[in-house]
Coordinates of C-alpha atoms in Angstrom, one line a residue:
M1 CA -97.6 -112.2 109.9
K2 CA -96.3 -110.5 107.1
T3 CA -95.5 -112.1 103.7
L4 CA -92.9 -111.0 101.2
V5 CA -93.8 -112.2 97.8
L6 CA -90.7 -112.4 95.6
A7 CA -91.9 -111.3 92.1
G8 CA -88.6 -109.9 90.5
G9 CA -87.3 -113.1 88.6
S10 CA -86.7 -113.0 85.0
G11 CA -86.6 -116.7 84.4
T12 CA -86.6 -118.1 80.9
R13 CA -87.0 -121.7 81.3
L14 CA -90.6 -121.6 79.9
W15 CA -89.4 -119.9 76.7
P16 CA -90.9 -118.9 74.3
L17 CA -94.1 -118.4 76.4
S18 CA -92.0 -116.7 79.2
R19 CA -89.3 -114.2 78.4
Q20 CA -87.2 -111.9 80.2
N21 CA -89.5 -108.8 79.7
F22 CA -92.5 -110.9 80.6
P23 CA -91.5 -113.7 83.0
K24 CA -93.6 -116.8 84.1
Q25 CA -95.1 -115.2 87.3
F26 CA -97.3 -113.1 84.9
L27 CA -98.6 -116.1 82.8
K28 CA -102.1 -117.4 82.9
L29 CA -101.2 -121.1 82.3
N30 CA -104.3 -123.0 83.0
K31 CA -106.7 -120.3 84.2
N32 CA -107.8 -116.9 83.8
K33 CA -105.4 -115.9 86.6
S34 CA -101.6 -115.3 86.6
L35 CA -99.3 -117.3 88.8
L36 CA -98.7 -114.1 90.9
Q37 CA -102.5 -113.7 91.4
E38 CA -102.7 -117.2 92.5
S39 CA -99.8 -116.7 94.8
V40 CA -101.4 -113.8 96.4
E41 CA -104.9 -115.3 96.6
R42 CA -103.4 -118.5 98.3
L43 CA -102.7 -116.5 101.5
S44 CA -106.4 -115.3 101.9
G45 CA -107.8 -116.3 105.4
V46 CA -104.4 -116.5 107.0
I47 CA -102.9 -113.1 106.0
L48 CA -104.5 -109.8 105.1
P49 CA -103.9 -107.9 102.0
D50 CA -102.2 -105.1 103.7
D51 CA -99.7 -107.4 105.5
I52 CA -98.4 -108.6 102.0
V53 CA -95.4 -106.9 100.4
I54 CA -94.6 -107.7 96.8
I55 CA -90.9 -107.4 95.8
T56 CA -90.2 -106.9 92.1
N57 CA -88.1 -104.5 90.0
N58 CA -88.7 -101.3 87.9
D59 CA -89.1 -103.5 84.8
Y60 CA -92.2 -105.4 86.2
Q61 CA -93.9 -102.6 88.2
F62 CA -96.8 -102.0 85.9
F63 CA -97.4 -105.6 85.4
V64 CA -97.6 -106.1 89.2
A65 CA -100.0 -103.1 89.4
S66 CA -102.2 -104.5 86.7
E67 CA -102.3 -108.0 88.1
L68 CA -103.1 -106.6 91.7
K69 CA -105.6 -103.8 90.8
N70 CA -108.5 -105.8 92.1
L71 CA -106.8 -106.6 95.4
P72 CA -106.2 -103.2 97.1
G73 CA -104.0 -102.8 100.2
I74 CA -101.1 -104.8 99.0
H75 CA -97.9 -103.0 99.4
T76 CA -95.0 -103.1 96.3
I77 CA -91.3 -102.8 96.8
L78 CA -89.3 -101.8 93.5
E79 CA -85.8 -103.2 93.6
P80 CA -83.5 -100.4 92.3
A81 CA -81.1 -103.2 90.8
S82 CA -81.1 -106.6 89.9
R83 CA -79.9 -108.8 92.9
N84 CA -80.6 -112.2 94.5
T85 CA -83.0 -113.2 97.2
A86 CA -80.8 -112.3 100.2
P87 CA -80.7 -108.5 99.5
A88 CA -84.2 -108.6 98.2
I89 CA -85.4 -110.3 101.6
A90 CA -83.3 -107.9 103.8
L91 CA -84.8 -104.9 101.9
G92 CA -88.4 -106.4 102.6
V93 CA -87.5 -106.8 106.2
K94 CA -86.4 -103.2 106.4
Y95 CA -89.7 -102.2 104.8
C96 CA -91.5 -104.2 107.4
T97 CA -89.8 -102.4 110.4
D98 CA -89.7 -98.9 109.0
V99 CA -92.7 -98.5 106.9
L100 CA -95.3 -101.2 108.4
G101 CA -93.9 -100.7 112.0
C102 CA -93.2 -104.5 112.8
S103 CA -91.2 -105.5 115.8
K104 CA -88.5 -108.0 116.1
E105 CA -91.2 -110.6 117.3
D106 CA -93.2 -110.5 114.0
V107 CA -93.2 -113.4 111.8
V108 CA -92.4 -113.0 108.1
F109 CA -93.3 -115.6 105.5
I110 CA -91.3 -115.8 102.3
S111 CA -93.2 -116.9 99.1
P112 CA -92.1 -117.3 95.5
S113 CA -94.7 -115.9 93.1
D114 CA -94.8 -118.5 90.5
H115 CA -95.5 -121.8 92.0
I116 CA -98.4 -124.2 91.9
I117 CA -99.9 -125.6 95.5
R118 CA -102.9 -127.7 96.1
P119 CA -105.0 -128.1 98.1
E120 CA -104.7 -124.6 99.3
E121 CA -106.7 -125.1 102.6
K122 CA -104.1 -127.7 103.7
F123 CA -101.4 -125.3 102.8
K124 CA -103.0 -122.9 105.0
E125 CA -102.9 -125.2 107.8
Y126 CA -99.2 -125.5 107.4
L127 CA -98.7 -121.8 107.1
R128 CA -100.3 -121.3 110.7
E129 CA -98.2 -124.0 111.9
A130 CA -94.9 -122.4 110.4
K131 CA -95.8 -119.2 112.4
E132 CA -95.8 -120.9 115.8
I133 CA -92.5 -122.7 115.2
A134 CA -91.0 -119.5 113.7
Q135 CA -92.0 -117.8 117.1
E136 CA -89.7 -120.3 118.9
G137 CA -86.7 -118.8 117.3
Y138 CA -86.5 -120.9 114.4
I139 CA -86.1 -120.2 110.6
V140 CA -88.9 -122.8 109.1
T141 CA -88.0 -124.1 105.4
F142 CA -91.0 -125.6 103.8
G143 CA -89.7 -129.0 102.7
I144 CA -91.8 -131.1 100.1
Q145 CA -92.2 -134.7 100.5
P146 CA -90.7 -136.1 97.3
T147 CA -92.9 -138.1 94.9
K148 CA -90.3 -139.1 92.4
P149 CA -86.5 -138.9 92.0
E150 CA -86.5 -135.2 90.7
T151 CA -83.3 -133.9 89.5
G152 CA -84.5 -130.3 88.8
Y153 CA -84.9 -129.4 92.4
G154 CA -82.3 -128.8 95.4
Y155 CA -83.0 -130.9 98.4
I156 CA -83.0 -130.4 102.1
K157 CA -81.7 -133.3 104.3
G158 CA -83.4 -133.6 107.6
N159 CA -81.7 -135.0 110.7
E160 CA -84.3 -137.3 112.2
N161 CA -82.4 -138.0 115.4
E162 CA -82.2 -134.1 116.3
Q163 CA -85.7 -133.1 115.9
P164 CA -86.8 -130.6 118.5
S165 CA -89.5 -132.0 120.7
R166 CA -93.0 -130.7 119.9
S167 CA -96.5 -132.6 120.3
S168 CA -98.5 -130.7 117.8
Q169 CA -96.4 -131.2 114.8
K170 CA -93.5 -133.1 113.5
Y171 CA -90.7 -130.8 112.1
V172 CA -87.2 -131.8 111.5
K173 CA -83.9 -130.2 112.2
V174 CA -82.0 -129.6 109.1
E175 CA -78.7 -131.2 108.5
K176 CA -77.7 -129.6 105.2
F177 CA -78.9 -128.4 101.9
T178 CA -78.0 -130.1 98.7
E179 CA -77.8 -128.9 95.1
K180 CA -79.8 -130.6 92.3
P181 CA -78.7 -134.1 92.3
T182 CA -78.0 -136.8 89.4
K183 CA -80.6 -139.3 88.8
E184 CA -79.0 -142.0 90.8
L185 CA -78.7 -139.6 93.8
A186 CA -82.2 -138.4 93.6
E187 CA -83.3 -142.1 93.6
Y188 CA -81.2 -142.5 96.8
Y189 CA -82.7 -139.5 98.4
L190 CA -86.3 -140.8 97.6
K191 CA -85.5 -144.2 99.0
K192 CA -83.9 -142.6 102.2
G193 CA -86.9 -140.8 103.2
N194 CA -85.4 -137.9 105.1
Y195 CA -84.7 -135.6 102.1
Y196 CA -87.2 -133.1 100.9
W197 CA -87.6 -130.8 98.0
N198 CA -86.4 -127.3 98.7
S199 CA -89.6 -125.2 98.1
G200 CA -88.0 -121.8 98.3
M201 CA -90.7 -121.0 101.2
F202 CA -89.7 -120.2 104.7
A203 CA -90.7 -118.2 107.9
F204 CA -88.7 -116.6 110.5
T205 CA -89.1 -113.8 113.0
I206 CA -87.5 -110.5 112.1
G207 CA -85.5 -110.8 115.2
T208 CA -84.1 -114.2 114.1
I209 CA -83.3 -113.2 110.6
M210 CA -81.6 -110.2 111.5
G211 CA -79.4 -112.1 114.2
E212 CA -78.5 -114.7 111.5
L213 CA -77.7 -112.0 108.9
E214 CA -75.4 -110.5 111.4
K215 CA -73.5 -113.8 112.1
Y216 CA -73.3 -115.0 108.3
A217 CA -73.8 -112.1 106.2
P218 CA -72.5 -108.7 107.8
Q219 CA -72.2 -106.9 104.7
I220 CA -76.1 -107.2 104.3
H221 CA -76.6 -106.8 108.0
K222 CA -74.9 -103.5 107.9
E223 CA -77.4 -102.2 105.4
L224 CA -80.1 -103.1 107.7
A225 CA -78.8 -100.3 110.2
K226 CA -79.8 -97.7 107.6
G227 CA -83.1 -96.1 107.1
Y228 CA -85.3 -97.6 104.5
D229 CA -84.6 -95.0 101.9
E230 CA -81.1 -95.0 102.5
M231 CA -80.9 -98.7 102.1
I232 CA -82.9 -98.3 98.8
S233 CA -80.3 -95.7 97.5
T234 CA -77.3 -98.0 98.3
F235 CA -79.1 -101.4 97.3
I236 CA -77.0 -101.8 94.3
Q237 CA -73.8 -102.1 96.5
M238 CA -75.4 -105.2 98.2
P239 CA -73.6 -108.7 97.3
D240 CA -75.7 -110.7 94.9
I241 CA -76.2 -113.8 96.9
S242 CA -79.1 -116.2 97.4
I243 CA -80.7 -116.5 101.0
D244 CA -79.6 -120.1 100.9
Y245 CA -75.9 -119.3 100.4
A246 CA -76.1 -116.3 102.7
V247 CA -77.8 -117.8 105.6
M248 CA -79.5 -121.1 105.3
E249 CA -76.7 -123.3 104.7
K250 CA -74.8 -121.9 107.7
S251 CA -77.4 -121.3 110.5
D252 CA -78.0 -123.9 113.2
K253 CA -81.6 -122.6 113.7
V254 CA -83.0 -124.1 110.4
V255 CA -85.6 -126.6 110.7
T256 CA -87.8 -128.1 108.0
L257 CA -91.6 -128.4 108.0
P258 CA -92.4 -131.4 105.8
L259 CA -95.4 -130.5 103.5
D260 CA -97.4 -133.5 102.3
L261 CA -99.4 -131.9 99.3
Y262 CA -98.9 -131.1 95.6
W263 CA -96.3 -128.6 95.0
N264 CA -94.8 -127.6 91.6
D265 CA -92.4 -124.7 90.9
I266 CA -93.2 -125.0 87.0
G267 CA -89.4 -124.8 86.5
S268 CA -89.7 -126.2 83.3
W269 CA -92.0 -127.5 80.4
D270 CA -91.8 -130.8 81.9
S271 CA -93.0 -129.5 85.3
L272 CA -95.8 -127.8 83.6
F273 CA -96.8 -130.7 81.8
D274 CA -97.1 -132.6 85.2
A275 CA -99.1 -130.0 86.6
L276 CA -102.0 -129.8 83.9
D277 CA -104.8 -132.0 83.1
K278 CA -104.7 -134.6 80.5
D279 CA -106.8 -136.1 77.9
E280 CA -107.5 -139.7 77.4
N281 CA -104.0 -140.3 75.9
G282 CA -102.3 -138.5 78.3
N283 CA -101.8 -135.2 76.3
V284 CA -102.1 -131.5 77.5
K285 CA -103.7 -129.6 74.7
I286 CA -104.2 -125.8 74.7
G287 CA -105.2 -124.0 71.7
D288 CA -106.6 -125.2 68.3
I289 CA -105.0 -128.7 68.2
V290 CA -105.8 -131.8 66.1
S291 CA -104.0 -134.7 67.0
I292 CA -103.7 -138.4 65.7
N293 CA -101.9 -141.2 67.5
T294 CA -100.2 -138.8 69.7
K295 CA -99.5 -139.7 73.5
E296 CA -98.0 -138.1 76.5
T297 CA -97.3 -134.8 74.8
L298 CA -97.7 -131.1 75.6
I299 CA -99.1 -128.9 72.8
I300 CA -99.6 -125.2 73.5
G301 CA -100.8 -123.2 70.5
N302 CA -101.4 -119.5 69.9
K303 CA -103.2 -118.5 66.8
R304 CA -102.3 -121.3 64.4
L305 CA -103.9 -124.8 63.9
I306 CA -101.3 -127.3 65.3
S307 CA -101.8 -130.9 63.9
T308 CA -99.7 -133.8 64.9
V309 CA -99.2 -137.5 63.8
G310 CA -97.7 -140.3 65.6
L311 CA -96.0 -138.3 68.3
E312 CA -95.0 -139.4 71.8
N313 CA -93.4 -137.8 74.7
C314 CA -93.0 -134.4 72.9
L315 CA -93.3 -130.7 73.8
I316 CA -94.8 -128.2 71.2
I317 CA -95.0 -124.7 72.1
E318 CA -96.1 -122.1 69.6
T319 CA -96.2 -118.3 70.0
S320 CA -96.5 -115.5 67.4
D321 CA -92.9 -115.4 66.5
A322 CA -91.5 -118.6 67.8
I323 CA -92.1 -122.6 68.0
L324 CA -90.4 -124.7 70.4
I325 CA -90.3 -128.5 69.5
A326 CA -88.5 -130.8 72.2
K327 CA -88.5 -134.2 73.9
R328 CA -89.9 -134.5 77.1
G329 CA -87.2 -134.8 79.7
E330 CA -84.9 -132.4 77.7
A331 CA -86.8 -129.3 79.0
Q332 CA -84.2 -128.1 81.3
R333 CA -82.0 -127.4 78.0
V334 CA -84.3 -124.6 77.0
K335 CA -82.2 -122.1 78.8
D336 CA -79.4 -123.0 76.3
I337 CA -81.7 -122.0 73.4
V338 CA -82.3 -118.7 75.2
A339 CA -78.6 -118.2 75.8
T340 CA -78.0 -118.9 72.2
L341 CA -80.5 -116.3 70.9
K342 CA -79.0 -113.8 73.4
S343 CA -75.6 -114.3 72.2
K344 CA -76.9 -113.6 68.6
A345 CA -78.9 -110.4 70.1
R346 CA -82.1 -111.8 68.9
S347 CA -85.0 -110.0 70.4
E348 CA -86.9 -113.1 70.8
A349 CA -84.7 -113.9 73.8
N350 CA -86.2 -110.9 75.5
E351 CA -89.6 -109.8 74.0
H352 CA -92.7 -111.1 72.8
V353 CA -94.4 -109.8 69.7
T354 CA -96.8 -108.4 72.2
I355 CA -95.4 -105.7 74.5
Y356 CA -97.1 -104.7 77.7
R357 CA -97.3 -101.2 79.0
P358 CA -98.9 -99.8 82.0
W359 CA -101.7 -98.5 79.6
G360 CA -102.5 -101.8 78.0
S361 CA -100.4 -103.6 75.1
Y362 CA -99.4 -103.5 71.5
T363 CA -98.7 -106.3 69.2
V364 CA -96.5 -106.1 66.0
L365 CA -98.5 -107.6 63.1
E366 CA -96.1 -106.9 60.3
E367 CA -92.7 -104.8 59.9
G368 CA -90.7 -104.3 57.0
P369 CA -88.3 -101.5 55.5
R370 CA -89.6 -98.1 56.4
Y371 CA -93.0 -99.5 58.0
K372 CA -94.4 -101.2 61.0
I373 CA -98.2 -102.4 61.6
K374 CA -99.3 -102.7 65.2
R375 CA -102.7 -103.7 67.0
I376 CA -102.8 -101.4 70.2
V377 CA -105.1 -102.1 73.2
V378 CA -105.8 -99.5 75.5
H379 CA -107.6 -100.2 78.9
A380 CA -110.6 -98.4 80.2
N381 CA -109.8 -94.9 81.3
E382 CA -106.0 -95.2 80.6
R383 CA -104.0 -92.9 78.3
L384 CA -100.6 -92.9 76.6
S385 CA -98.2 -90.3 77.1
L386 CA -98.3 -86.8 75.2
Q387 CA -95.3 -87.5 72.7
M388 CA -93.9 -87.0 69.2
H389 CA -91.8 -88.8 66.8
H390 CA -89.0 -87.2 64.5
H391 CA -88.7 -89.8 61.9
R392 CA -92.1 -91.5 61.5
S393 CA -95.8 -90.7 60.8
E394 CA -98.7 -92.8 62.1
H395 CA -102.0 -93.5 61.0
W396 CA -104.8 -94.9 63.4
V397 CA -107.8 -96.9 62.7
V398 CA -110.2 -97.7 65.5
V399 CA -111.4 -101.4 65.6
K400 CA -113.3 -101.4 68.7
G401 CA -114.2 -98.9 71.2
V402 CA -114.0 -95.0 71.3
A403 CA -110.6 -93.1 71.1
K404 CA -110.0 -89.7 72.4
V405 CA -107.1 -88.1 70.3
T406 CA -105.0 -85.2 70.6
V407 CA -103.1 -84.0 67.5
G408 CA -101.1 -81.0 67.9
N409 CA -103.7 -78.3 69.3
E410 CA -106.8 -80.4 68.3
E411 CA -108.8 -82.9 70.4
K412 CA -111.4 -85.1 68.9
F413 CA -113.1 -88.5 69.4
I414 CA -112.7 -91.2 66.9
H415 CA -115.2 -94.2 66.8
E416 CA -115.2 -97.6 65.2
N417 CA -114.2 -97.7 61.5
E418 CA -112.9 -94.0 61.7
S419 CA -109.5 -93.0 61.6
T420 CA -106.9 -90.1 62.0
Y421 CA -103.3 -89.1 60.8
I422 CA -100.3 -88.2 62.9
P423 CA -97.6 -86.1 60.9
K424 CA -94.0 -86.5 61.9
S425 CA -92.8 -84.0 64.8
T426 CA -96.4 -83.5 65.9
L427 CA -97.4 -83.6 69.6
H428 CA -100.1 -86.4 70.0
R429 CA -101.9 -88.6 72.6
L430 CA -104.0 -91.5 72.5
E431 CA -106.8 -92.1 75.2
N432 CA -109.5 -94.5 76.1
P433 CA -112.4 -92.6 77.7
G434 CA -114.8 -95.4 77.6
K435 CA -115.5 -98.6 79.7
I436 CA -114.4 -101.4 77.2
P437 CA -110.9 -101.7 75.9
L438 CA -109.9 -99.7 72.9
E439 CA -108.4 -101.4 69.9
I440 CA -106.8 -99.8 67.0
I441 CA -104.5 -100.6 64.1
E442 CA -101.6 -98.2 63.7
V443 CA -99.4 -98.0 60.5
Q444 CA -96.1 -96.3 61.0
N445 CA -94.2 -95.1 58.0
G446 CA -90.8 -93.5 58.0
E447 CA -87.1 -93.8 57.7
Y448 CA -86.7 -94.9 61.4
I449 CA -89.5 -96.9 63.2
K450 CA -87.7 -98.3 66.4
E451 CA -89.4 -97.7 69.7
D452 CA -86.5 -95.2 70.9
D453 CA -88.0 -92.4 68.5
I454 CA -90.3 -91.3 71.3
V455 CA -90.3 -87.8 72.8
R456 CA -92.3 -87.9 76.1
I457 CA -93.6 -84.5 77.0
N458 CA -96.1 -85.6 79.7
D459 CA -96.7 -89.0 81.2
I460 CA -99.1 -90.0 84.1
Y461 CA -96.8 -93.3 84.7
G462 CA -93.7 -91.3 85.4
R463 CA -91.7 -92.5 82.5
K464 CA -89.1 -90.3 80.9

């Protein structure tokens, strides 16, 4: 069985922690592992690493590579344009047939990259069961048994009277998919008993999905007749449509496998609050927090001390450049904040103060007219491009580790508490030849200090 992990989403519902240039699948929310890492490791014991394909886009390729560097064998597809789940899945299926040599009988499991599921062993049992059902010619959706009248999820209505006969597992013929309901409708769904949360996970054979795409999404199916490389080149022409709209809501081959376990898509701060461990007052506190008479509140700090008094049912999330304060229950409206920021062309909508690059990261510490101060971290055995700047000079001070520096025709090593100067219009490169992360403080000075004043001469990551 192959798995396509969808990791191209740029959701901003966890703003300000998640942003367009650093979406939630790369966040480490409660452990030292990102949601993407957890999603991949959850498959171990059922699916081999070389049967896993990550589907992402060019903006996130280096994030994916960094997250999975200790998990060799996993494949990565880079979508050449932003499209919805139906084109992404079709591209993944084509990769399975053309590159991995799969047949129409092979089963493919579709997995999001940013969900929490536990216990994992129970999930693996469902995964094995789904494979068997898919081999019978069905498209198997993973429906979650609702535990509350949730209005943030879509629902799957199962038809109990038309379920296929099967002795080993009760699965249900799908009658219809429904959009996110009102509170009253969600309460009705919960009471009714044959409605399930739509988890966005499903399984099918390649032959089954290709047949259904031919029936219900012929424009996408036509692309599957091309070779993989040609499909990549014309991907931008594919319709921007979800797999639910393209196939699921129309096909008569869709069944749901009810999952009785904990599942959370972390679609809002309210969802994250539900997923994390609480203290004796029902609070989730991450960071340097001092609270008095505070209950049922989520507090996530970054560098500053956060103190609260007399709060209840609140959300407080602090990053280096933004603070979100909201009532619990209003978290779905965070997307309105992001939309407002984008309409004002505010960088906080898309970027963190810390920007991640294939070689490491940099954090803007201070910025003003004609100057910018950064903290730069370079991973072991990584190096920046050979480059120059027309409008700024730079001064580097090593804080930790050892730097190999190229300035013009000179190469030298700089150790802790040592520095070097980069004049304007001078070719230069920074490398970390050591075994620990290199940290430097960079002071830029000049008439223009934006990031597009970079002329790359040579770059091992293929950036222009």
